[in-house]
Amino acid sequence: MGHMARRGMRWASSFLLAWLCLFAPWAVSAARAGVDLAMELRAVAGDDSEQAAQAVERLKAAGDPAALPALQAFDDGNLRVDAGGNVFIKTKDGLKPAAPGGAAQPAGSLKTVEPDNTVRRALLPALAALKLTSPDRDIRLAAAEELSKRPSDDVANMVKTALAKEHDSAVKTKLNLVIAQLDLASEDPTRRINAIELIRQSGNIDFKADLERMVGKGGNATPSEKDPKVRDAASAALSSIETRVLLIGMVGHLFYGVSLGSVLLLAALGLAITFGLMRVINMAHGEMLMIGAYTTFVVQNFFQKNLPGAFDWYLVAAIPAAFCVCYAVGVVLERSVIQFLYGRPLETLLATWGISLGLIQTVRLIFGANNVAVANPSWLAGGYELLPGIVLTYSRIFVILFAIVVVLFVWLWMNKTPVGLRVRAVTQNREMAAAMGIPTKRVDLGTFGLGSGIAGLGGVALSQLGNVGPELGQSYIVDSFMVVVLGGVGKLVGTIAGALGLGIVNKLLEPAAGAVLGKIIILVLIILFIQKRPQGIFALKGRAAEAG
Amino acid sequence: MNTWFKLSLSLCGALLGACEGPGNQAPATTAAASNSAAPVAAAAPAPAAKVADTGPIKVGILHSLSGTMAISETSLKDVALMTIESINKAGGVLGRQLQPVVVDPASNWPLFAEKAAELIQKEGVAVTFGCWTSVSRKSVLPKFEELNGLLFYPVQYEGEESSYNVFYTGAAPNQQAIPAVEYLMSPKGGGAKRWVLLGTDYVYPRTTNKILRYFLHEKGVKDDDILEKYTPFGHSDYQTIVAEVKKFAAGKPTAVVSTINGDSNVPFYKELSNQGLKATDIPVVAFSVGEEELRGIDTKPLVGHLAAWNYFMSIDNPVNKQFIADWKAYVAAKKLPDGEKRVTNDPMEATWIGIKMWAQAVEQAGTTDVNAVRQAVAGQVVKAPSGFDSTMDMKNHHLHKPVYIAEVQADGQFKVVWKTEGPIRAMPWSPFVPDSKAKVADWQYPWVCGNCTEPKFKTSLAPVAEAAPVK
């Protein structure tokens, strides 16, 4: 029986072979599309990541779009494999066989297969190569971008075909760059020169190492390029790229500096109001930041529990909430302690320091000593690539814009509202203002509340950048005082200048001196500056200045 | 006007000083305590000693429960209490219950030393389990040596140290850092040619990076291809550093070795993902980031970044299953914060091993006397959740541990991509550092030394052949 069956098989296979030979031209491609794909996918979904990577490479080289859904599912974590090694794609409507003609239903238990880095390094270019024919321009652009990172010879033909059909100029540029990188190794010097020209135009720093190798710079003893003409072109391209990198670096440092400055500004603005206008040394100011950040945390949890659909907008709700909570805490603080201590700076300092310790401990009791997680809403995740090499992250951009809005708000409040007018009057001459019928006590209360509320807003911003824990305020209080003292007490513009100045100088020093030494240098510079100019950058003029 | 500025400046100074505020509780309490205890001891010295032999055995737990290191250390305190509870349920040690004494050194390094002295002198603990950062270990080390205490240190560290009074249940560099770098150099790991050594500014990252630099030199990497950067504890602004890493990585395959410690990791990884640095382009391998640290971060953008440890929660074996089940049950029973979301990690496993080993050693020695227990700890074997028998080395006070390298997954767990075949013997003194190449850590006769190039005692006996390193 078995013998018979085997002979039957042999007969069938020889028949199949003859049949295949007859229809060879399309039968081979059918085999590649169907049978091969299922085989390769088995390897892709197997346990050995190196074999999986090789299978992905082969699928890429075959350039068969039928492999795309399975590979995409692999990258997304939607690929499942059953006990028999059959591969399926998980979709919204249930499981689908990954290769045409595969088993329709899974047998045994399903396992999710996910790529590791070894596979992913092969998978991403493979996906990109298969997506070059996509009708969507953005997908093609992303694919071309990915290919230009690690071009390999086996995609050259695919890229050339895609290039011939491409109409979009941005995609074309990227694709040309892929070819250019491959052409750098070409035998023909004119092709090499053309490639170098394209690379020069792209200005991409990633090619610096290639060019350096050609001209024998950057640790390469001898130039790999023999043709002097090509070498000249390469060294011209290299210097052009280097200039560009320098420029980009400056723009980057400026942005990072402004971003750090805006964080400092938000932290210090409330202090500029309470310390600058009211002369209250509020050591509990940092804790207002902390309370603002914790309010954001509470609002986030509220949204997570009750409004999961609107979770992305919790931050918008957290802004007024943090302001109100901190305003209230500030008012209570002023009424219960600070109003009795006006004009006695040393007592205020000690009392508010005690309050700050009390607040830290209270938060520790309520929320625990550990940091709490405040997630970025999805619209703040990621960043915008301004130029190759500089990514402006959305959360930083948000904080900068937020700082501008808050400063505007404070300025309008101080200069355009009757309340602001009274505050300025009280600041300049308390007795005279009282004589004119201004209720100075109520003005004090409102001003202190506002200063605390602004600190709460700063806390919202800080929660998006760093850790939220009970000691959050401690790390900002010193910086806040530095900003206010440096900028000049009692001047909004001084606080802005102080914060931005500190931020930018800090970020310019950081790459050269390191983060630790940078901080020390800043401190020394400020001490020297205050020695020379004790009134800060902007001095308050008039009677109030002498009164202090 | 001037007075205001002087005041505010002195205020800044006061604040800087105030950071050490909680640490200023003078150790005078110890003296007061021993004074008050003295009359009792004088009146009835014999019964007091007897009570000490049958009463509970005090065990010190010295982990930061607040401050920048609380993110990592709180779980170690919890897992230590869990292990002690399970030992007590099984009848204790030498028929006596263990009584944990928990203190909070608040991520404040000088306070660690004070609390350690308090544990040994005032509380009279038989052993202490504690410390995470190397700077805290360096801070307590003189106290343990001076008072002949016993410390089990559960965290991977930089090596270049061997103390008579410390057992190291975490990894030495050759059990974590070196294999991780070798992996990233291999074609499978991405074949990195350039290296960014990024760390928090204190002894562990500085020493580890020194060893790594020597190691990389040995592998033919030039200084131009190594970028070393440090940030202070609690640093939260990583924009410049991440941008610099990107710039440095241009053109050559680059890997980042991160020894950033504590809660700075959250802003660091946030910045990495926001600036779009993918693991396929520039992999980051971390030595102080495990399941616990990733709990507070959205890990989807971090998929593929690596960690090297001797244990991962995702390792599948019966001992680990039991360990995780015990931990989940303990968290639920004690209603610990975050309940369901709590995870296990490598230093927790090392803490667990340490306590088990100490208990076994005490049973073997028949006493809690430090000198006797120290002898007995060497050679102890515990079936570890890492899937292997963990052995305390006969000589160097370090564990034999397997090495795992794993990638971050979207669910915050790790997928092992490389591992050693079995446990590896620790080398506390790095063979790559010229100064320490010749040093030997061997606490057996005739060496009896953790930092020597020749034995302390001359012996006429034939030298014992060095046991082949466990591979």
Coordinates of N, CA and C in Angstrom, one line a residue, chain A residues 49-50 114-118 120-121 124 146 149-150 205-207 209 213 219 245 253 255-256 259-260 275 279-281 283 345-346 349 353 364 369-371 373-376 380-383 385 389-391 393 395-396 463-467 471 476-478 481-482 484-485 488-489 507 510-512 514-516 519 523 526-527 530 534-536 544-548, chain B residues 1-5 7-9 11-12 14-16 18-19 21 65-72 74 183 187-191 194 201 206 222 224 229-232 234-241 243-244 246-252 263-267 270-271 273-276 278-281 283 292 295-297 303-306 407-410 415-417:
Chain A
S49 N 16.0 34.4 15.1 CA 15.8 35.7 14.6 C 16.7 36.0 13.4
E50 N 17.9 35.3 13.4 CA 18.8 35.5 12.2 C 18.2 34.9 11.0
E114 N 6.8 38.7 17.5 CA 7.2 40.0 17.3 C 8.7 40.1 17.0
P115 N 9.0 41.1 16.1 CA 10.4 41.1 15.7 C 11.3 41.6 16.8
D116 N 12.6 41.2 16.9 CA 13.6 41.9 17.7 C 14.4 42.8 16.8
N117 N 15.4 43.4 17.3 CA 16.2 44.4 16.5 C 16.8 43.8 15.3
T118 N 17.3 42.6 15.5 CA 18.0 41.9 14.4 C 17.0 41.8 13.2
R120 N 14.2 43.5 12.9 CA 13.6 44.8 12.5 C 14.6 45.6 11.6
R121 N 15.9 45.4 11.8 CA 16.8 46.1 10.9 C 16.7 45.6 9.4
L124 N 12.5 46.8 8.3 CA 12.1 48.2 8.0 C 12.5 48.5 6.5
E146 N 13.4 55.9 4.7 CA 13.9 54.8 5.4 C 15.0 54.1 4.5
K149 N 18.5 55.5 4.6 CA 19.3 55.3 5.8 C 20.3 54.2 5.7
R150 N 19.8 53.1 5.1 CA 20.6 51.9 4.9 C 20.4 51.3 3.5
I205 N 24.0 65.2 7.4 CA 25.2 64.9 8.2 C 25.5 63.4 8.2
D206 N 24.5 62.6 7.9 CA 24.8 61.1 7.9 C 25.9 60.7 6.9
F207 N 26.1 61.5 5.9 CA 27.1 61.1 4.9 C 28.5 61.6 5.2
A209 N 30.6 60.7 7.3 CA 31.6 59.6 7.5 C 32.1 59.1 6.2
R213 N 35.9 59.4 4.7 CA 36.7 58.2 4.2 C 37.3 58.5 2.9
G219 N 40.3 60.5 11.2 CA 40.7 59.2 11.6 C 41.1 58.2 10.5
V245 N 26.1 71.8 9.4 CA 26.0 71.2 10.7 C 26.2 72.2 11.8
H253 N 20.9 74.8 19.6 CA 21.2 75.3 21.0 C 20.3 76.4 21.4
F255 N 17.2 77.0 20.3 CA 15.9 76.5 20.7 C 15.9 75.8 22.1
Y256 N 17.0 75.0 22.3 CA 17.0 74.3 23.6 C 17.1 75.4 24.7
S259 N 13.9 77.0 25.2 CA 13.0 76.1 25.9 C 13.2 76.0 27.4
L260 N 14.5 75.8 27.7 CA 14.9 75.8 29.1 C 14.5 77.1 29.8
F275 N 7.6 87.9 45.3 CA 8.9 88.4 45.8 C 9.2 89.8 45.2
R279 N 7.7 91.7 48.0 CA 8.9 91.6 48.9 C 8.7 90.4 49.9
V280 N 7.9 89.4 49.5 CA 7.7 88.3 50.4 C 8.7 87.2 49.9
I281 N 9.6 86.8 50.8 CA 10.5 85.7 50.4 C 9.7 84.4 50.6
M283 N 9.5 80.8 50.5 CA 10.2 79.5 50.3 C 9.3 78.4 49.9
P345 N 11.4 90.1 56.8 CA 11.8 89.1 55.8 C 12.3 87.8 56.5
L346 N 13.1 87.9 57.6 CA 13.7 86.7 58.1 C 12.6 85.8 58.7
L349 N 10.8 84.1 55.8 CA 11.7 83.1 55.2 C 11.5 81.8 56.0
W353 N 9.5 78.4 54.9 CA 10.2 77.2 54.7 C 9.6 76.0 55.5
R364 N 3.3 63.7 50.4 CA 3.8 62.4 50.5 C 2.8 61.4 51.2
A369 N 5.5 58.5 48.5 CA 6.8 59.2 48.3 C 7.3 59.0 46.9
N370 N 6.8 58.0 46.2 CA 7.3 57.8 44.8 C 6.7 58.8 43.9
N371 N 7.5 59.0 42.7 CA 7.0 59.8 41.7 C 5.7 59.2 41.1
A373 N 3.1 59.1 37.6 CA 3.3 59.2 36.2 C 2.3 60.1 35.6
V374 N 2.7 61.2 34.9 CA 1.9 62.0 34.2 C 2.2 61.8 32.7
A375 N 1.2 61.3 32.0 CA 1.5 61.0 30.5 C 1.3 62.2 29.7
N376 N 2.1 62.3 28.6 CA 1.9 63.3 27.6 C 0.6 63.0 26.9
L380 N 1.0 65.8 22.2 CA 2.3 66.3 22.6 C 3.5 65.4 22.5
A381 N 3.1 64.1 22.0 CA 4.2 63.1 21.8 C 4.9 63.4 20.5
G382 N 6.1 63.1 20.4 CA 6.8 63.2 19.1 C 7.4 64.6 18.9
G383 N 7.8 64.9 17.7 CA 8.4 66.2 17.5 C 8.4 66.6 16.0
E385 N 10.6 67.8 12.8 CA 11.9 67.9 12.3 C 12.1 69.2 11.5
G389 N 18.5 66.8 11.7 CA 19.4 66.9 12.9 C 18.8 67.7 14.0
I390 N 17.7 68.5 13.8 CA 17.1 69.2 14.9 C 15.6 68.8 14.9
V391 N 15.3 68.2 16.0 CA 13.8 67.8 16.2 C 13.3 68.7 17.3
T393 N 10.7 69.0 19.9 CA 9.6 68.2 20.4 C 8.4 69.0 20.7
S395 N 6.2 68.8 23.1 CA 6.0 69.2 24.5 C 6.8 70.4 24.8
R396 N 8.0 70.5 24.2 CA 8.8 71.8 24.4 C 8.2 73.0 23.8
S463 N 5.0 69.3 34.6 CA 4.5 67.9 34.7 C 4.7 67.2 33.3
Q464 N 4.7 68.0 32.2 CA 4.8 67.5 30.9 C 6.3 67.2 30.5
L465 N 7.2 67.7 31.2 CA 8.6 67.6 30.9 C 9.4 66.6 31.7
G466 N 9.1 66.7 33.1 CA 10.0 65.9 33.9 C 9.2 65.0 34.9
N467 N 9.8 64.7 36.0 CA 9.1 63.8 37.0 C 8.2 64.6 37.9
E471 N 9.3 66.2 45.9 CA 10.4 67.1 45.9 C 10.6 67.9 44.7
Y476 N 13.5 73.5 41.8 CA 13.3 74.7 41.0 C 13.4 76.0 41.8
I477 N 13.3 75.9 43.1 CA 13.2 77.1 43.9 C 14.5 77.9 43.8
V478 N 15.7 77.2 43.8 CA 16.9 77.9 43.7 C 17.0 78.6 42.3
F481 N 14.7 81.7 42.3 CA 15.3 82.9 42.9 C 16.4 83.5 42.1
M482 N 17.2 82.6 41.5 CA 18.3 83.1 40.6 C 17.8 84.0 39.5
V484 N 14.9 85.7 39.3 CA 14.3 86.9 39.8 C 15.4 87.9 40.2
V485 N 16.4 87.4 40.9 CA 17.5 88.2 41.4 C 18.3 88.8 40.2
G488 N 16.3 91.4 38.1 CA 16.0 92.7 38.7 C 14.6 92.6 39.3
V489 N 14.5 92.9 40.6 CA 13.3 92.7 41.4 C 12.2 93.7 40.9
K507 N 22.5 76.3 28.1 CA 22.5 75.4 27.0 C 23.7 75.6 26.1
E510 N 26.5 73.8 28.1 CA 26.4 72.4 28.4 C 27.2 71.5 27.5
P511 N 27.2 71.7 26.1 CA 27.9 70.8 25.3 C 29.4 70.9 25.6
A512 N 29.9 72.1 25.9 CA 31.3 72.2 26.1 C 31.8 71.8 27.4
G514 N 29.7 70.3 29.9 CA 29.0 69.2 30.6 C 28.0 69.8 31.5
A515 N 26.9 68.9 31.8 CA 25.8 69.4 32.5 C 26.2 69.8 33.9
V516 N 27.1 69.1 34.6 CA 27.4 69.3 36.0 C 28.2 70.6 36.1
K519 N 26.4 73.9 35.3 CA 25.6 74.5 36.4 C 26.5 75.3 37.4
L523 N 26.4 79.5 38.2 CA 26.3 80.0 39.6 C 27.4 81.0 39.8
I526 N 26.7 84.3 38.0 CA 25.7 85.1 38.6 C 26.2 85.8 39.8
I527 N 27.0 85.1 40.6 CA 27.6 85.8 41.8 C 28.4 87.0 41.4
I530 N 26.1 89.8 40.1 CA 25.4 90.5 41.2 C 26.4 91.4 42.0
P534 N 24.3 94.9 41.6 CA 23.4 94.3 42.6 C 21.9 94.5 42.3
Q535 N 21.6 95.4 41.5 CA 20.1 95.6 41.2 C 19.6 94.7 40.1
G536 N 20.5 93.9 39.6 CA 20.0 93.0 38.5 C 20.1 93.7 37.1
A544 N 10.4 103.5 45.2 CA 10.4 102.2 45.7 C 11.8 101.6 45.7
A545 N 12.6 102.0 44.8 CA 14.0 101.4 44.7 C 14.8 101.8 45.9
E546 N 14.6 103.0 46.4 CA 15.4 103.4 47.6 C 14.8 102.8 48.8
A547 N 13.5 102.6 48.8 CA 12.8 102.1 50.0 C 13.3 100.7 50.4
G548 N 13.6 99.9 49.4 CA 14.1 98.6 49.7 C 15.3 98.6 50.5
Chain B
M1 N 17.8 98.5 49.2 CA 17.8 97.6 48.1 C 18.8 96.5 48.2
N2 N 20.1 97.0 48.6 CA 21.2 96.0 48.6 C 20.9 94.9 49.6
T3 N 20.4 95.2 50.7 CA 20.1 94.1 51.7 C 19.3 93.0 51.1
W4 N 18.3 93.4 50.3 CA 17.4 92.4 49.7 C 18.2 91.4 48.9
F5 N 19.2 91.9 48.1 CA 19.9 91.0 47.3 C 20.9 90.1 48.1
L7 N 20.3 89.2 51.1 CA 19.4 88.3 51.7 C 19.0 87.1 50.8
S8 N 18.7 87.5 49.6 CA 18.2 86.5 48.7 C 19.4 85.6 48.2
L9 N 20.6 86.2 48.2 CA 21.7 85.3 47.9 C 22.0 84.3 49.0
L11 N 20.1 83.3 50.9 CA 18.9 82.4 50.9 C 19.2 81.2 49.9
C12 N 19.8 81.6 48.8 CA 20.1 80.5 47.8 C 21.1 79.6 48.4
A14 N 21.5 79.0 51.6 CA 20.9 78.3 52.7 C 20.1 77.1 52.1
L15 N 19.5 77.3 50.9 CA 18.8 76.3 50.2 C 19.6 75.1 49.8
L16 N 20.8 75.5 49.2 CA 21.7 74.5 48.8 C 22.1 73.6 50.0
A18 N 20.3 73.3 52.6 CA 19.1 72.6 53.2 C 18.8 71.3 52.6
C19 N 19.4 71.1 51.3 CA 19.1 69.8 50.7 C 19.6 68.7 51.5
G21 N 19.2 68.7 54.6 CA 18.4 68.9 55.8 C 18.1 67.6 56.6
L65 N 13.3 55.2 50.8 CA 11.9 55.1 50.5 C 11.3 56.5 50.1
S66 N 12.2 57.5 50.0 CA 11.8 58.8 49.4 C 13.0 59.4 48.7
G67 N 12.8 60.4 47.9 CA 13.9 61.0 47.2 C 14.0 60.4 45.8
T68 N 15.1 60.8 45.1 CA 15.3 60.4 43.7 C 15.4 58.9 43.5
M69 N 15.9 58.1 44.5 CA 16.1 56.7 44.3 C 14.9 55.9 44.7
A70 N 13.9 56.5 45.3 CA 12.7 55.8 45.8 C 12.1 55.0 44.7
I71 N 12.1 55.5 43.4 CA 11.5 54.8 42.3 C 12.1 53.4 42.2
S72 N 13.3 53.2 42.5 CA 13.9 51.9 42.4 C 13.9 51.1 43.7
T74 N 12.1 51.3 46.6 CA 11.0 50.9 47.4 C 10.6 49.4 47.3
Y183 N 27.8 42.2 23.0 CA 26.6 41.9 22.2 C 26.3 43.0 21.1
P187 N 27.4 41.3 15.0 CA 26.5 41.6 13.9 C 25.0 41.5 14.3
K188 N 24.7 40.5 15.2 CA 23.3 40.4 15.6 C 22.9 41.6 16.4
G189 N 23.8 42.2 17.2 CA 23.4 43.3 18.0 C 23.5 44.6 17.3
G190 N 23.9 44.6 16.0 CA 23.9 45.9 15.2 C 25.3 46.3 14.8
G191 N 26.3 45.6 15.3 CA 27.7 45.9 14.9 C 28.1 47.3 15.2
R194 N 30.6 53.0 17.1 CA 30.8 54.2 17.9 C 30.0 54.1 19.2
D201 N 26.2 61.5 37.3 CA 27.6 61.8 37.7 C 27.9 61.3 39.1
R206 N 30.9 56.5 36.5 CA 32.3 56.9 36.2 C 33.2 55.6 36.1
K222 N 38.7 53.6 18.9 CA 39.6 54.8 19.2 C 38.8 55.7 20.1
D224 N 38.3 58.8 19.6 CA 37.4 59.6 18.8 C 36.0 59.0 18.6
K229 N 29.4 61.3 28.6 CA 28.6 62.4 29.1 C 28.0 62.1 30.5
Y230 N 28.0 63.1 31.3 CA 27.4 62.9 32.6 C 26.4 64.0 33.0
T231 N 25.4 63.6 33.7 CA 24.4 64.6 34.2 C 24.2 64.4 35.7
P232 N 23.8 65.5 36.4 CA 23.6 65.3 37.8 C 22.4 64.4 38.2
G234 N 18.8 63.5 39.3 CA 17.6 64.2 39.1 C 17.5 65.1 38.0
H235 N 18.5 65.0 37.0 CA 18.5 65.9 35.8 C 17.3 65.6 35.0
S236 N 16.7 66.7 34.5 CA 15.4 66.4 33.7 C 15.4 67.0 32.3
D237 N 16.5 67.7 31.9 CA 16.5 68.3 30.6 C 17.5 67.6 29.7
Y238 N 17.1 66.6 28.9 CA 18.0 65.9 28.1 C 18.0 66.3 26.6
Q239 N 17.4 67.5 26.3 CA 17.4 67.8 24.9 C 18.7 67.9 24.2
T240 N 19.7 68.6 24.9 CA 21.0 68.8 24.3 C 21.7 67.5 24.1
I241 N 21.6 66.7 25.1 CA 22.4 65.4 25.1 C 21.8 64.5 24.0
A243 N 20.3 65.4 21.3 CA 20.7 66.0 20.0 C 22.1 65.7 19.7
E244 N 23.0 65.8 20.8 CA 24.4 65.5 20.6 C 24.7 64.0 20.2
K246 N 22.6 62.2 18.6 CA 22.2 62.0 17.2 C 23.4 62.5 16.2
K247 N 24.0 63.6 16.6 CA 25.0 64.2 15.8 C 26.2 63.3 15.7
F248 N 26.6 62.8 16.9 CA 27.7 61.9 17.0 C 27.5 60.6 16.3
A249 N 26.3 60.2 16.2 CA 26.0 58.9 15.6 C 26.0 58.9 14.0
A250 N 26.1 60.1 13.5 CA 26.0 60.3 12.0 C 27.1 59.4 11.3
G251 N 26.6 58.6 10.4 CA 27.5 57.9 9.5 C 28.1 56.6 10.0
K252 N 28.1 56.4 11.3 CA 28.7 55.1 11.8 C 27.7 54.4 12.7
D263 N 15.3 58.6 38.8 CA 14.1 59.0 38.1 C 14.5 59.9 36.9
S264 N 15.8 60.2 36.7 CA 16.2 60.9 35.5 C 15.9 60.1 34.2
N265 N 15.8 58.7 34.4 CA 15.5 57.9 33.2 C 14.2 58.2 32.5
V266 N 13.2 58.7 33.3 CA 11.9 59.0 32.7 C 12.0 60.1 31.7
P267 N 12.6 61.3 32.1 CA 12.7 62.4 31.1 C 13.7 62.0 30.0
K270 N 11.7 59.8 27.6 CA 10.7 60.6 27.0 C 11.3 61.4 25.8
E271 N 12.5 62.0 26.1 CA 13.2 62.8 25.1 C 13.6 61.9 23.9
S273 N 12.2 59.2 22.8 CA 11.1 58.9 21.9 C 10.6 60.1 21.2
N274 N 10.5 61.2 21.9 CA 10.0 62.5 21.3 C 10.9 62.9 20.1
Q275 N 12.2 62.7 20.2 CA 13.1 63.2 19.2 C 13.2 62.1 18.1
G276 N 12.5 61.0 18.3 CA 12.4 60.0 17.2 C 13.6 59.1 17.1
K278 N 15.2 55.8 17.2 CA 14.7 54.4 17.2 C 15.8 53.5 17.5
A279 N 15.4 52.3 18.1 CA 16.3 51.3 18.5 C 17.0 50.7 17.3
T280 N 16.4 50.7 16.2 CA 17.1 50.2 15.0 C 18.2 51.1 14.5
D281 N 18.1 52.4 14.8 CA 19.1 53.3 14.4 C 20.2 53.4 15.4
P283 N 20.6 51.9 19.2 CA 20.1 51.2 20.3 C 20.7 51.7 21.6
E292 N 10.7 47.7 36.8 CA 10.2 48.7 37.7 C 10.3 50.1 37.2
R295 N 7.9 51.2 34.5 CA 6.4 51.2 34.9 C 5.8 52.5 34.6
G296 N 6.6 53.6 34.8 CA 6.0 54.9 34.7 C 6.1 55.5 33.3
I297 N 6.5 54.8 32.3 CA 6.8 55.3 31.0 C 5.9 54.6 30.0
V303 N 10.3 50.5 22.1 CA 10.5 49.1 21.8 C 11.8 48.8 21.1
G304 N 12.5 47.8 21.5 CA 13.8 47.5 20.9 C 15.0 48.0 21.6
H305 N 14.8 49.0 22.5 CA 16.0 49.4 23.3 C 16.3 48.3 24.3
L306 N 17.5 48.3 24.8 CA 17.9 47.1 25.5 C 18.2 47.3 27.0
E407 N 15.3 43.0 25.0 CA 14.7 44.2 24.4 C 13.4 44.6 25.0
V408 N 13.2 45.9 25.1 CA 11.9 46.4 25.7 C 10.8 46.1 24.7
Q409 N 9.7 45.6 25.3 CA 8.5 45.3 24.6 C 7.4 46.4 24.8
A410 N 6.4 46.4 24.0 CA 5.4 47.4 24.1 C 4.6 47.4 25.4
K415 N 12.1 41.1 26.3 CA 12.2 39.9 25.5 C 13.7 39.5 25.4
V416 N 14.1 38.4 25.9 CA 15.5 38.0 25.9 C 16.0 37.7 24.5
V417 N 17.0 38.4 24.1 CA 17.6 38.1 22.8 C 18.9 37.4 22.8

